[in-house]
Every structure is written in structure tokens, then in C-alpha cells.
Backbone as JSON, one array per atom type, in Angstrom:
{
  "sequence": "MREEGSERKPLSAAELFDGLGIAYERAFGRLPEQLAAVDWLTDRLGAGARVLDVGSGTGRPVADRLVRAGCAVTGIDVSGEMVGLARAQVPGARFEQVDVRDYDAAPGSFDAVCAFFPLLMMSRAEAVASLERMAGWVAPGGYLVTATVPADVDGVEIEWMGRPVRVSSFPVEEYVRTLREDCGLDVLRHEVSVFRPNDEHAAPEEHLFCFARRVEPV",
  "N": [[-8.25, 9.03, 7.7], [-7.93, 11.85, 8.85], [-7.89, 15.52, 9.16], [-6.63, 17.8, 11.04], [-5.7, 21.14, 12.59], [-1.92, 22.1, 12.65], [0.73, 22.86, 14.33], [3.22, 21.6, 13.76], [6.08, 20.87, 11.78], [5.5, 18.92, 9.01], [6.13, 15.61, 8.79], [8.11, 13.22, 6.58], [8.1, 10.24, 5.05], [9.48, 8.08, 6.32], [10.69, 9.43, 7.72], [7.9, 9.6, 9.59], [7.55, 6.57, 9.76], [9.67, 5.16, 10.59], [9.78, 6.57, 13.26], [7.11, 5.46, 13.72], [7.61, 2.59, 14.36], [7.01, -0.64, 15.46], [4.39, 0.0, 16.74], [2.97, 0.31, 14.29], [1.99, -1.94, 13.01], [0.73, -2.91, 15.36], [-1.42, -1.02, 15.69], [-2.5, -1.28, 12.93], [-2.42, -4.23, 12.24], [-4.25, -6.3, 12.04], [-6.01, -5.93, 10.0], [-8.68, -7.23, 8.36], [-9.98, -6.85, 5.36], [-7.86, -6.33, 4.94], [-6.4, -8.94, 4.64], [-8.19, -10.31, 3.96], [-7.74, -9.52, 1.16], [-5.33, -10.2, 0.73], [-5.25, -13.13, 0.45], [-7.28, -13.56, -1.32], [-5.39, -12.8, -3.79], [-3.27, -14.99, -3.25], [-4.83, -17.38, -3.59], [-4.71, -16.8, -6.63], [-2.01, -16.98, -7.68], [0.41, -19.44, -8.69], [2.86, -21.56, -6.97], [5.82, -20.64, -5.68], [5.24, -17.95, -6.94], [6.43, -14.67, -7.91], [6.26, -11.86, -6.22], [5.95, -8.3, -5.54], [6.01, -6.37, -2.37], [4.97, -3.39, -2.12], [5.72, -0.54, 0.13], [6.0, -2.09, 2.49], [6.23, -2.11, 5.26], [5.72, -3.47, 8.04], [6.43, -6.62, 7.5], [4.76, -8.18, 8.52], [1.23, -8.11, 8.24], [1.68, -9.03, 5.34], [3.55, -9.33, 3.81], [4.22, -11.61, 5.27], [2.13, -13.68, 4.8], [2.42, -13.55, 2.19], [4.6, -15.55, 2.21], [4.19, -17.54, 3.39], [2.48, -18.71, 1.83], [3.42, -19.53, -0.23], [4.97, -18.26, -1.59], [7.55, -16.16, -3.76], [8.99, -13.43, -2.19], [9.48, -9.87, -2.46], [9.8, -7.26, -0.79], [9.27, -3.75, -0.58], [10.53, -0.9, 1.27], [10.45, 3.02, 2.3], [11.19, 3.46, 4.99], [13.75, 2.93, 7.31], [13.25, 1.84, 9.8], [11.45, 0.21, 9.69], [11.82, -1.72, 7.36], [14.29, -3.16, 8.71], [12.66, -4.46, 11.12], [11.3, -5.99, 9.43], [12.49, -7.37, 7.85], [13.48, -8.75, 10.6], [11.53, -10.62, 11.27], [10.34, -11.54, 9.06], [11.48, -13.66, 7.97], [12.01, -15.82, 5.44], [11.37, -13.82, 3.0], [12.52, -11.32, 0.71], [14.23, -7.74, 1.99], [13.96, -4.6, 1.01], [15.62, -1.2, 1.46], [13.7, 1.36, -0.22], [12.9, 3.91, -1.96], [9.89, 3.11, -3.77], [9.45, 5.25, -6.12], [12.09, 5.22, -6.72], [12.76, 2.77, -6.77], [14.0, -0.16, -9.27], [13.11, -2.28, -11.81], [12.36, -4.55, -14.24], [10.49, -4.48, -16.4], [7.32, -6.07, -16.63], [8.65, -7.96, -14.66], [7.24, -8.91, -12.04], [4.53, -11.63, -10.45], [2.88, -10.77, -9.26], [2.11, -7.4, -7.95], [1.82, -6.23, -4.87], [0.28, -3.5, -3.17], [-0.63, -2.17, -0.48], [-1.5, 1.1, 0.99], [0.1, 2.78, 0.14], [0.9, 5.37, -1.01], [-0.25, 7.49, 0.0], [1.45, 9.76, 0.51], [2.48, 11.41, -0.81], [2.32, 13.52, -3.61], [-0.12, 14.41, -5.29], [0.23, 13.63, -8.47], [2.66, 12.16, -7.91], [1.54, 10.06, -7.27], [0.34, 9.14, -8.96], [1.77, 8.33, -11.23], [3.6, 6.79, -9.76], [1.64, 4.36, -9.59], [1.21, 3.84, -12.38], [3.96, 3.32, -12.55], [4.21, 0.82, -11.1], [2.95, -1.03, -12.66], [3.48, -1.48, -14.99], [5.69, -3.26, -13.89], [4.26, -5.71, -13.45], [3.51, -9.01, -14.44], [2.01, -10.09, -17.72], [-1.29, -11.38, -18.05], [-0.88, -11.0, -14.65], [-1.22, -9.47, -11.29], [-2.33, -6.66, -9.96], [-2.79, -5.25, -6.97], [-4.42, -3.43, -4.98], [-4.48, -0.99, -2.13], [-5.85, 2.08, -0.63], [-6.45, 5.37, 0.92], [-9.8, 6.91, 0.47], [-10.04, 9.8, -1.17], [-10.34, 13.27, -1.71], [-8.25, 14.64, -1.48], [-5.46, 17.04, -1.78], [-1.9, 17.44, -0.9], [-2.93, 17.8, 1.5], [-2.08, 18.97, 4.67], [-2.38, 17.13, 7.56], [-3.07, 15.37, 11.18], [-1.93, 12.24, 12.1], [-2.37, 9.44, 13.29], [-1.25, 11.02, 15.64], [0.94, 12.52, 14.9], [2.11, 14.89, 12.92], [1.28, 15.27, 9.39], [1.7, 15.02, 5.39], [-0.89, 14.81, 2.72], [-2.24, 13.07, 0.02], [-5.02, 12.04, -2.01], [-7.06, 10.17, -3.96], [-10.59, 10.78, -5.09], [-12.67, 7.93, -5.06], [-14.15, 6.76, -7.85], [-12.22, 8.14, -9.37], [-9.81, 7.62, -8.78], [-10.22, 4.65, -9.39], [-10.45, 5.41, -12.12], [-8.01, 5.67, -13.03], [-6.33, 3.16, -12.49], [-7.5, 1.85, -14.84], [-7.5, 3.39, -16.81], [-4.73, 5.03, -17.39], [-3.35, 3.31, -16.03], [-3.45, 1.35, -18.04], [-5.02, -1.07, -16.66], [-7.15, -4.11, -16.18], [-9.75, -3.67, -14.19], [-11.26, -5.41, -11.76], [-12.59, -5.89, -9.6], [-14.01, -3.25, -7.57], [-13.88, -2.35, -3.8], [-15.09, -0.14, -0.59], [-15.01, 0.22, 2.33], [-14.77, 0.06, 6.02], [-12.73, 0.94, 8.93], [-11.45, 0.46, 12.38], [-8.1, 1.85, 13.32], [-6.6, 0.31, 16.13], [-5.62, 2.2, 17.93], [-5.35, 4.38, 20.05], [-5.05, 7.44, 19.14], [-5.37, 6.91, 16.39], [-7.88, 7.8, 13.77], [-11.0, 6.09, 13.09], [-10.74, 4.94, 9.46], [-11.63, 5.0, 6.06], [-11.61, 3.3, 3.59], [-9.89, 1.92, 0.78], [-10.24, -1.03, -1.73], [-8.63, -1.89, -4.55], [-8.52, -4.55, -7.37], [-7.02, -5.6, -9.58], [-5.65, -6.71, -12.94], [-3.54, -7.4, -15.28], [-3.94, -7.45, -18.68], [-3.25, -10.56, -20.63], [-1.78, -10.67, -24.13], [-2.75, -10.5, -27.15]],
  "CA": [[-7.41, 10.25, 7.74], [-8.43, 13.05, 10.3], [-7.48, 17.19, 9.16], [-6.57, 18.71, 12.14], [-4.87, 21.9, 13.03], [-0.65, 21.22, 13.4], [1.59, 24.0, 14.27], [4.45, 21.3, 13.6], [6.53, 20.23, 10.72], [4.72, 17.65, 8.56], [6.78, 14.37, 8.69], [8.17, 12.89, 5.65], [7.33, 8.87, 5.2], [10.49, 7.65, 6.47], [10.34, 9.94, 9.4], [7.1, 9.04, 10.15], [7.2, 5.23, 10.39], [11.24, 5.51, 11.72], [8.99, 6.46, 14.49], [6.1, 4.79, 14.75], [8.08, 1.0, 14.37], [6.12, -1.56, 15.42], [3.44, 0.6, 16.91], [2.13, 0.57, 13.03], [1.46, -3.52, 13.32], [-0.42, -2.88, 15.93], [-2.87, -0.35, 15.39], [-3.06, -1.57, 11.51], [-1.63, -6.08, 11.42], [-5.28, -6.81, 11.71], [-6.93, -5.19, 8.66], [-9.71, -8.09, 7.89], [-9.95, -6.29, 4.3], [-6.21, -6.4, 4.05], [-5.82, -10.48, 4.68], [-8.83, -11.26, 2.58], [-7.28, -8.98, -0.13], [-3.7, -11.0, 0.04], [-5.69, -14.68, 0.19], [-7.62, -13.47, -2.91], [-4.53, -13.0, -4.86], [-2.59, -16.32, -3.3], [-6.08, -18.37, -4.76], [-4.61, -17.36, -7.76], [-0.99, -17.44, -7.69], [1.16, -20.27, -8.39], [3.69, -22.02, -5.92], [7.35, -19.78, -6.22], [5.04, -16.48, -7.61], [7.27, -13.46, -7.08], [5.14, -10.89, -5.84], [6.43, -7.35, -4.74], [5.18, -5.98, -1.19], [5.61, -2.4, -1.62], [5.49, -0.11, 1.57], [5.57, -3.32, 3.16], [6.29, -2.01, 6.4], [7.34, -4.38, 9.65], [6.6, -7.03, 6.49], [3.44, -8.06, 8.9], [0.5, -9.2, 7.55], [1.57, -9.26, 3.98], [4.67, -10.02, 3.06], [4.84, -13.33, 5.99], [1.15, -14.61, 4.42], [2.46, -14.36, 0.76], [5.38, -16.19, 2.05], [3.46, -18.54, 3.91], [1.42, -19.29, 0.58], [4.63, -20.13, -1.35], [5.37, -17.21, -2.65], [8.98, -15.63, -3.72], [8.36, -11.73, -2.08], [10.46, -9.0, -2.41], [9.16, -5.91, 0.4], [10.26, -2.54, -0.39], [9.99, 0.46, 2.53], [11.38, 4.3, 2.65], [11.72, 3.32, 6.25], [14.69, 2.15, 7.76], [12.97, 0.96, 10.83], [10.44, -0.88, 8.72], [12.97, -3.26, 6.73], [14.95, -3.4, 9.96], [11.0, -5.3, 11.56], [10.49, -7.03, 8.7], [13.67, -8.66, 8.18], [13.68, -10.0, 11.56], [9.76, -11.11, 11.31], [10.23, -12.42, 7.97], [13.07, -14.36, 7.03], [11.29, -15.63, 4.28], [11.21, -12.6, 1.81], [13.53, -10.57, 0.57], [13.46, -6.86, 1.96], [15.19, -3.22, 0.45], [15.25, 0.17, 2.21], [13.86, 2.25, -1.18], [10.9, 4.18, -2.58], [8.52, 3.07, -4.51], [9.63, 6.44, -7.11], [13.0, 4.91, -7.05], [12.89, 1.88, -7.32], [14.6, -0.32, -10.35], [12.52, -3.09, -11.87], [12.21, -4.54, -15.64], [8.89, -5.07, -16.97], [7.03, -7.86, -16.46], [9.4, -8.95, -13.61], [6.22, -9.61, -11.24], [3.48, -12.24, -11.16], [1.83, -9.74, -8.72], [2.5, -6.15, -6.48], [0.95, -5.14, -3.41], [0.51, -1.72, -2.72], [-1.49, -1.37, 0.55], [-1.62, 2.42, 1.14], [1.87, 3.51, 0.12], [0.83, 6.52, -1.71], [-0.93, 8.65, 0.46], [1.89, 11.06, 1.42], [3.06, 11.47, -2.29], [1.59, 14.52, -4.32], [-1.37, 13.39, -6.66], [1.04, 13.53, -9.67], [3.76, 10.53, -7.78], [1.15, 9.24, -6.55], [-0.03, 8.29, -9.99], [3.22, 8.15, -11.83], [3.88, 5.31, -9.13], [1.06, 3.37, -9.92], [2.05, 3.23, -13.65], [5.58, 2.46, -12.51], [3.79, -0.88, -10.64], [1.13, -1.89, -13.3], [4.48, -2.04, -15.75], [6.3, -4.36, -13.31], [3.37, -6.64, -13.34], [3.75, -9.82, -16.05], [1.14, -10.38, -18.71], [-1.59, -12.14, -17.04], [-0.52, -11.07, -13.46], [-2.25, -8.67, -11.05], [-2.26, -5.38, -8.87], [-3.66, -5.31, -5.56], [-3.86, -1.66, -3.87], [-5.22, -0.29, -1.17], [-5.27, 3.58, -0.33], [-8.2, 6.22, 1.94], [-10.26, 7.67, -0.68], [-10.73, 11.8, -0.48], [-10.72, 14.59, -2.74], [-6.87, 15.97, -1.23], [-3.79, 17.52, -2.29], [-1.4, 18.73, 0.03], [-3.37, 18.92, 2.6], [-1.67, 18.56, 6.26], [-3.41, 16.6, 8.37], [-2.41, 15.02, 12.11], [-2.4, 10.99, 12.06], [-1.35, 8.88, 14.66], [-0.61, 11.8, 17.11], [1.37, 13.19, 14.12], [1.51, 15.6, 11.27], [1.43, 14.89, 7.78], [1.17, 16.02, 4.56], [-1.58, 13.85, 2.6], [-2.98, 13.47, -1.12], [-5.53, 11.52, -2.19], [-8.33, 10.52, -4.93], [-12.09, 9.92, -5.03], [-13.06, 6.32, -5.62], [-14.15, 6.57, -9.3], [-11.73, 8.83, -10.29], [-8.76, 6.36, -8.23], [-10.43, 3.46, -10.45], [-10.55, 5.09, -13.82], [-6.63, 5.79, -13.07], [-6.07, 1.95, -12.9], [-7.87, 1.37, -16.29], [-7.23, 4.37, -18.61], [-3.58, 5.65, -17.42], [-2.63, 2.48, -15.89], [-4.02, -0.08, -18.92], [-5.47, -2.57, -16.19], [-8.23, -4.46, -15.93], [-10.01, -3.61, -12.87], [-11.69, -6.88, -11.78], [-13.44, -5.34, -9.1], [-12.9, -2.73, -5.63], [-14.56, -2.49, -2.65], [-14.83, 0.59, -0.02], [-14.99, -0.56, 3.88], [-14.16, 0.61, 7.16], [-11.72, 0.26, 9.62], [-11.08, 1.18, 13.37], [-7.54, 1.12, 14.02], [-6.15, -0.53, 17.02], [-4.94, 2.93, 18.58], [-6.13, 5.73, 20.39], [-4.51, 8.25, 18.27], [-5.77, 7.14, 14.72], [-9.58, 7.54, 13.65], [-11.55, 5.28, 12.05], [-10.67, 5.24, 7.83], [-12.74, 4.52, 5.04], [-10.51, 2.02, 2.99], [-10.54, 1.42, -0.28], [-9.18, -1.68, -2.07], [-9.12, -2.16, -5.99], [-7.87, -5.98, -7.75], [-6.36, -5.47, -11.7], [-5.45, -7.25, -13.65], [-2.73, -7.0, -17.03], [-4.56, -8.07, -19.53], [-2.63, -10.65, -21.31], [-1.74, -9.71, -25.02], [-3.87, -12.05, -27.84]],
  "C": [[-8.27, 11.1, 8.19], [-7.44, 14.88, 9.95], [-7.91, 17.46, 10.63], [-4.99, 19.55, 12.3], [-3.46, 21.4, 13.15], [0.08, 22.5, 13.16], [3.19, 23.16, 13.12], [4.95, 21.0, 12.35], [5.59, 18.79, 10.26], [6.18, 16.53, 8.25], [6.93, 13.49, 7.37], [7.77, 11.35, 5.96], [7.98, 8.23, 6.07], [10.29, 8.19, 7.4], [9.42, 9.16, 10.26], [6.98, 7.31, 11.0], [8.87, 4.95, 10.89], [10.51, 5.47, 12.93], [8.13, 5.99, 15.42], [6.49, 2.74, 14.78], [6.64, 0.21, 14.57], [4.79, -1.11, 16.18], [2.01, 0.58, 15.6], [1.12, -0.8, 12.86], [0.62, -3.32, 14.2], [-1.31, -2.03, 15.98], [-3.43, -1.09, 13.48], [-2.56, -3.3, 11.0], [-3.11, -6.56, 11.74], [-6.17, -6.57, 10.82], [-7.75, -6.45, 8.26], [-9.58, -8.3, 5.93], [-8.9, -6.72, 3.86], [-5.82, -8.24, 3.89], [-6.71, -11.04, 3.77], [-8.33, -10.65, 1.39], [-5.89, -9.68, -0.44], [-4.84, -12.56, 0.35], [-6.41, -14.58, -1.17], [-6.9, -13.92, -3.57], [-3.39, -14.41, -4.56], [-3.46, -17.58, -3.83], [-5.47, -18.43, -6.18], [-3.46, -17.08, -8.21], [-0.5, -18.87, -7.73], [2.28, -20.64, -7.41], [5.0, -21.07, -6.83], [6.54, -18.44, -7.2], [6.24, -15.79, -7.16], [6.38, -12.5, -7.42], [6.42, -9.87, -4.69], [5.61, -6.43, -3.85], [5.87, -4.13, -1.67], [4.79, -1.46, -0.99], [5.21, -1.2, 2.55], [5.73, -3.69, 5.15], [6.62, -3.45, 7.39], [7.17, -6.21, 8.86], [5.17, -8.5, 7.55], [2.13, -7.51, 8.6], [1.03, -9.5, 6.13], [1.65, -9.95, 3.44], [4.91, -12.04, 4.11], [3.2, -14.11, 5.13], [1.77, -15.23, 3.48], [3.55, -15.67, 0.94], [5.0, -17.4, 2.83], [2.44, -19.69, 2.69], [2.25, -19.26, -0.25], [5.21, -19.33, -2.22], [6.94, -16.46, -2.76], [8.8, -13.8, -3.5], [9.78, -11.04, -2.16], [9.25, -7.97, -1.48], [10.27, -4.6, 0.0], [9.07, -0.88, 0.28], [10.86, 1.39, 2.35], [11.58, 4.11, 3.98], [12.97, 2.28, 6.83], [14.35, 1.27, 8.92], [12.53, 0.04, 10.48], [10.87, -1.97, 8.51], [13.17, -3.66, 7.84], [13.83, -4.49, 10.61], [10.95, -6.41, 10.71], [11.56, -8.13, 8.35], [14.2, -9.74, 9.22], [12.58, -10.67, 11.8], [9.81, -11.75, 10.21], [11.19, -12.97, 7.02], [13.1, -14.63, 5.69], [11.28, -15.05, 3.08], [12.6, -11.71, 2.11], [13.41, -8.57, 1.16], [14.39, -5.66, 1.17], [14.5, -1.93, 1.24], [14.95, 1.21, 0.57], [12.34, 2.85, -1.44], [10.66, 4.17, -3.47], [9.13, 4.39, -6.04], [11.18, 6.02, -7.4], [13.47, 3.78, -7.1], [12.79, 1.25, -8.31], [14.09, -1.72, -10.85], [12.57, -3.44, -13.76], [10.65, -5.08, -15.88], [8.91, -6.04, -17.34], [7.8, -8.38, -15.42], [8.5, -9.84, -12.55], [5.19, -10.12, -11.57], [2.37, -11.61, -10.04], [2.7, -8.97, -7.78], [1.44, -5.83, -6.17], [0.99, -3.95, -3.59], [-0.61, -1.46, -2.07], [-0.95, 0.08, 1.19], [-0.19, 3.51, 1.51], [2.29, 4.62, -0.63], [0.72, 7.75, -1.19], [0.01, 10.24, 1.25], [2.85, 11.27, 0.45], [1.68, 12.75, -2.73], [1.38, 13.31, -4.92], [-0.74, 12.88, -7.96], [2.34, 12.25, -9.84], [3.03, 9.59, -7.95], [0.76, 7.69, -8.25], [1.24, 7.35, -11.12], [4.11, 6.59, -10.84], [2.84, 4.31, -9.35], [0.88, 2.82, -11.42], [3.18, 2.59, -13.9], [5.22, 0.84, -12.09], [3.09, -1.83, -11.51], [2.24, -2.04, -14.57], [5.53, -3.04, -15.25], [5.45, -5.48, -12.84], [3.75, -7.52, -14.9], [2.32, -9.84, -16.59], [-0.26, -11.11, -17.63], [-1.97, -12.12, -15.36], [-1.39, -10.15, -12.56], [-1.45, -7.47, -10.05], [-3.34, -5.39, -7.81], [-3.46, -4.36, -5.06], [-4.92, -1.67, -3.25], [-5.19, 1.05, -0.78], [-6.7, 4.03, 0.55], [-8.63, 6.64, 0.94], [-10.59, 8.55, -0.5], [-10.74, 12.24, -1.26], [-9.56, 15.36, -1.82], [-6.01, 15.7, -1.76], [-3.39, 18.28, -1.63], [-1.51, 19.27, 1.22], [-2.86, 18.42, 3.8], [-3.07, 18.01, 7.05], [-2.7, 16.01, 10.34], [-2.74, 13.33, 11.94], [-1.79, 10.38, 12.92], [-0.77, 9.58, 15.27], [0.25, 13.08, 15.91], [1.52, 13.65, 12.67], [2.68, 15.11, 10.47], [0.76, 15.78, 7.14], [0.95, 14.54, 3.39], [-2.27, 14.38, 1.35], [-3.62, 11.87, -1.23], [-6.65, 11.44, -3.21], [-9.82, 10.12, -4.16], [-12.32, 8.68, -5.53], [-13.35, 6.64, -7.09], [-12.93, 7.27, -9.53], [-9.88, 7.83, -9.82], [-9.15, 4.92, -9.37], [-10.39, 3.55, -12.04], [-9.06, 5.31, -13.68], [-5.73, 4.75, -13.29], [-6.56, 1.67, -14.27], [-7.43, 2.14, -17.12], [-5.09, 4.93, -18.55], [-2.84, 4.41, -16.71], [-2.46, 0.83, -17.15], [-4.25, -1.0, -18.07], [-6.92, -2.75, -15.97], [-8.52, -4.07, -14.6], [-11.0, -4.63, -12.64], [-13.17, -6.57, -10.55], [-12.84, -4.67, -7.75], [-14.09, -2.55, -4.74], [-14.46, -1.05, -1.88], [-15.1, 0.09, 1.05], [-14.38, 0.87, 5.1], [-13.68, 0.46, 8.06], [-11.4, 1.33, 10.7], [-9.87, 0.92, 13.74], [-7.66, 0.84, 15.55], [-4.92, 0.49, 18.01], [-5.54, 4.54, 18.5], [-5.77, 6.77, 19.77], [-5.08, 8.3, 16.76], [-7.47, 6.75, 14.87], [-9.61, 6.53, 12.92], [-11.67, 6.11, 10.4], [-11.26, 4.6, 7.04], [-11.44, 3.98, 4.05], [-11.38, 1.63, 1.58], [-10.14, 0.37, -1.47], [-9.56, -2.1, -3.8], [-7.99, -3.25, -6.02], [-7.88, -5.63, -9.32], [-5.82, -6.78, -11.74], [-4.15, -6.92, -14.96], [-3.27, -8.11, -17.46], [-3.31, -8.97, -20.85], [-2.48, -10.77, -22.91], [-2.62, -11.43, -25.64], [-3.26, -12.29, -28.62]]
}
């Protein structure tokens, strides 16, 4: 994330990604740590595992990689443009246009939930509530794998990929604490890396990947 002054009105997440379309995949579709995180997950899931991909974007690489590993994948995204691209590119998964804050699923509905960068354009309170909701959808023994851009910011206006947006996030320690204490998950590990997107308007970003598990009842 790169903070810059801008007189333009910040875009909503739907507006941003409707406008970016396939350009987002070109910029972020080959993120090595994300690919490794999906492979880490599929190595631990059985055939037919139910996986929810939150902020599924164009469907590639996450939903596509999960389908190829034999998972039953549901993807959700706020952008109609992204959902249309995902349905065309990954016909083996099911995609819905819905905000994670409005998505309805029964507790323990999924063997795993992936959430790669979908919370950054929410307030901090909304992001925490969304993490708690996602954790509740994970079946006992299942996994929540997430990624964010760690930063101590709340409602800050920046320019990202040449567009004005408002973002919030957490420092690394606070994000991990949220998963452990607020979401009740066992954080198996977390790691920070830096990625340079394949786009002239996007600056290098620090990324935090967290691998967590819902403990099975004794």
C-alpha cells in the first residue's frame, strides 16, 4: 500500500475491482507466497474438501488451483466483473457476487476458508467481525488461511494501482492476536514477505500470510 494525496473520491471495493478486471490478475496472479499457501492447504485436505474462497477475484490462481486439487470450491466476491471472469475461467467452481459481511453460511460449513487480501477496504471493526465470521464457517479440524498487507492504519486514503481507495489494516502482532483471541483459532505459523506487482502503477507491498486451524473439540 502506498499513501498519496488525492482529491478524487475513494472507490468502493466493488467499483475498484469492476474497473480493474483482468488487470488485477496480470498484476497479482503469480504471487509465489500465495501459490505456496494454497499448496500448503491442499496438502492437508482430502478429495472433495469444501473450500470457501473469500474475495475470489478472477478465480485465478486460488480457486483454479483448489479445483485442480480436487476441492469443492465456492468463491465469493463483491465485484460483478470479477465474478463473471471467474465463472468463465474456472467453470469447476461455483461463484457468487456477495460481500463477506453479507454472506450466509452455517457454522462449520467448510473444511477450509481462504481469504487473500479481501478485508483491506473495510474498517478495522468490520475486518475483525469478518474474520470472526469466517472462522465460524470452518469445521473443527479445518483451516483458515489468510493474507493481508500489515500496517497500522485505519481509514487512510491512498492511491493503489492508480486509483483512490480508503484502507485499514493491522500490525502483524495485532492481526495474529485477532486470529488467536477473537477468532479462537490455533495460529500454526505466520510469515511476512515483499511482493512487487506486475504493474507500473503498483508499488511493492509487504504481505502477511497466516495459517490457522480450528481446534477439534476434546
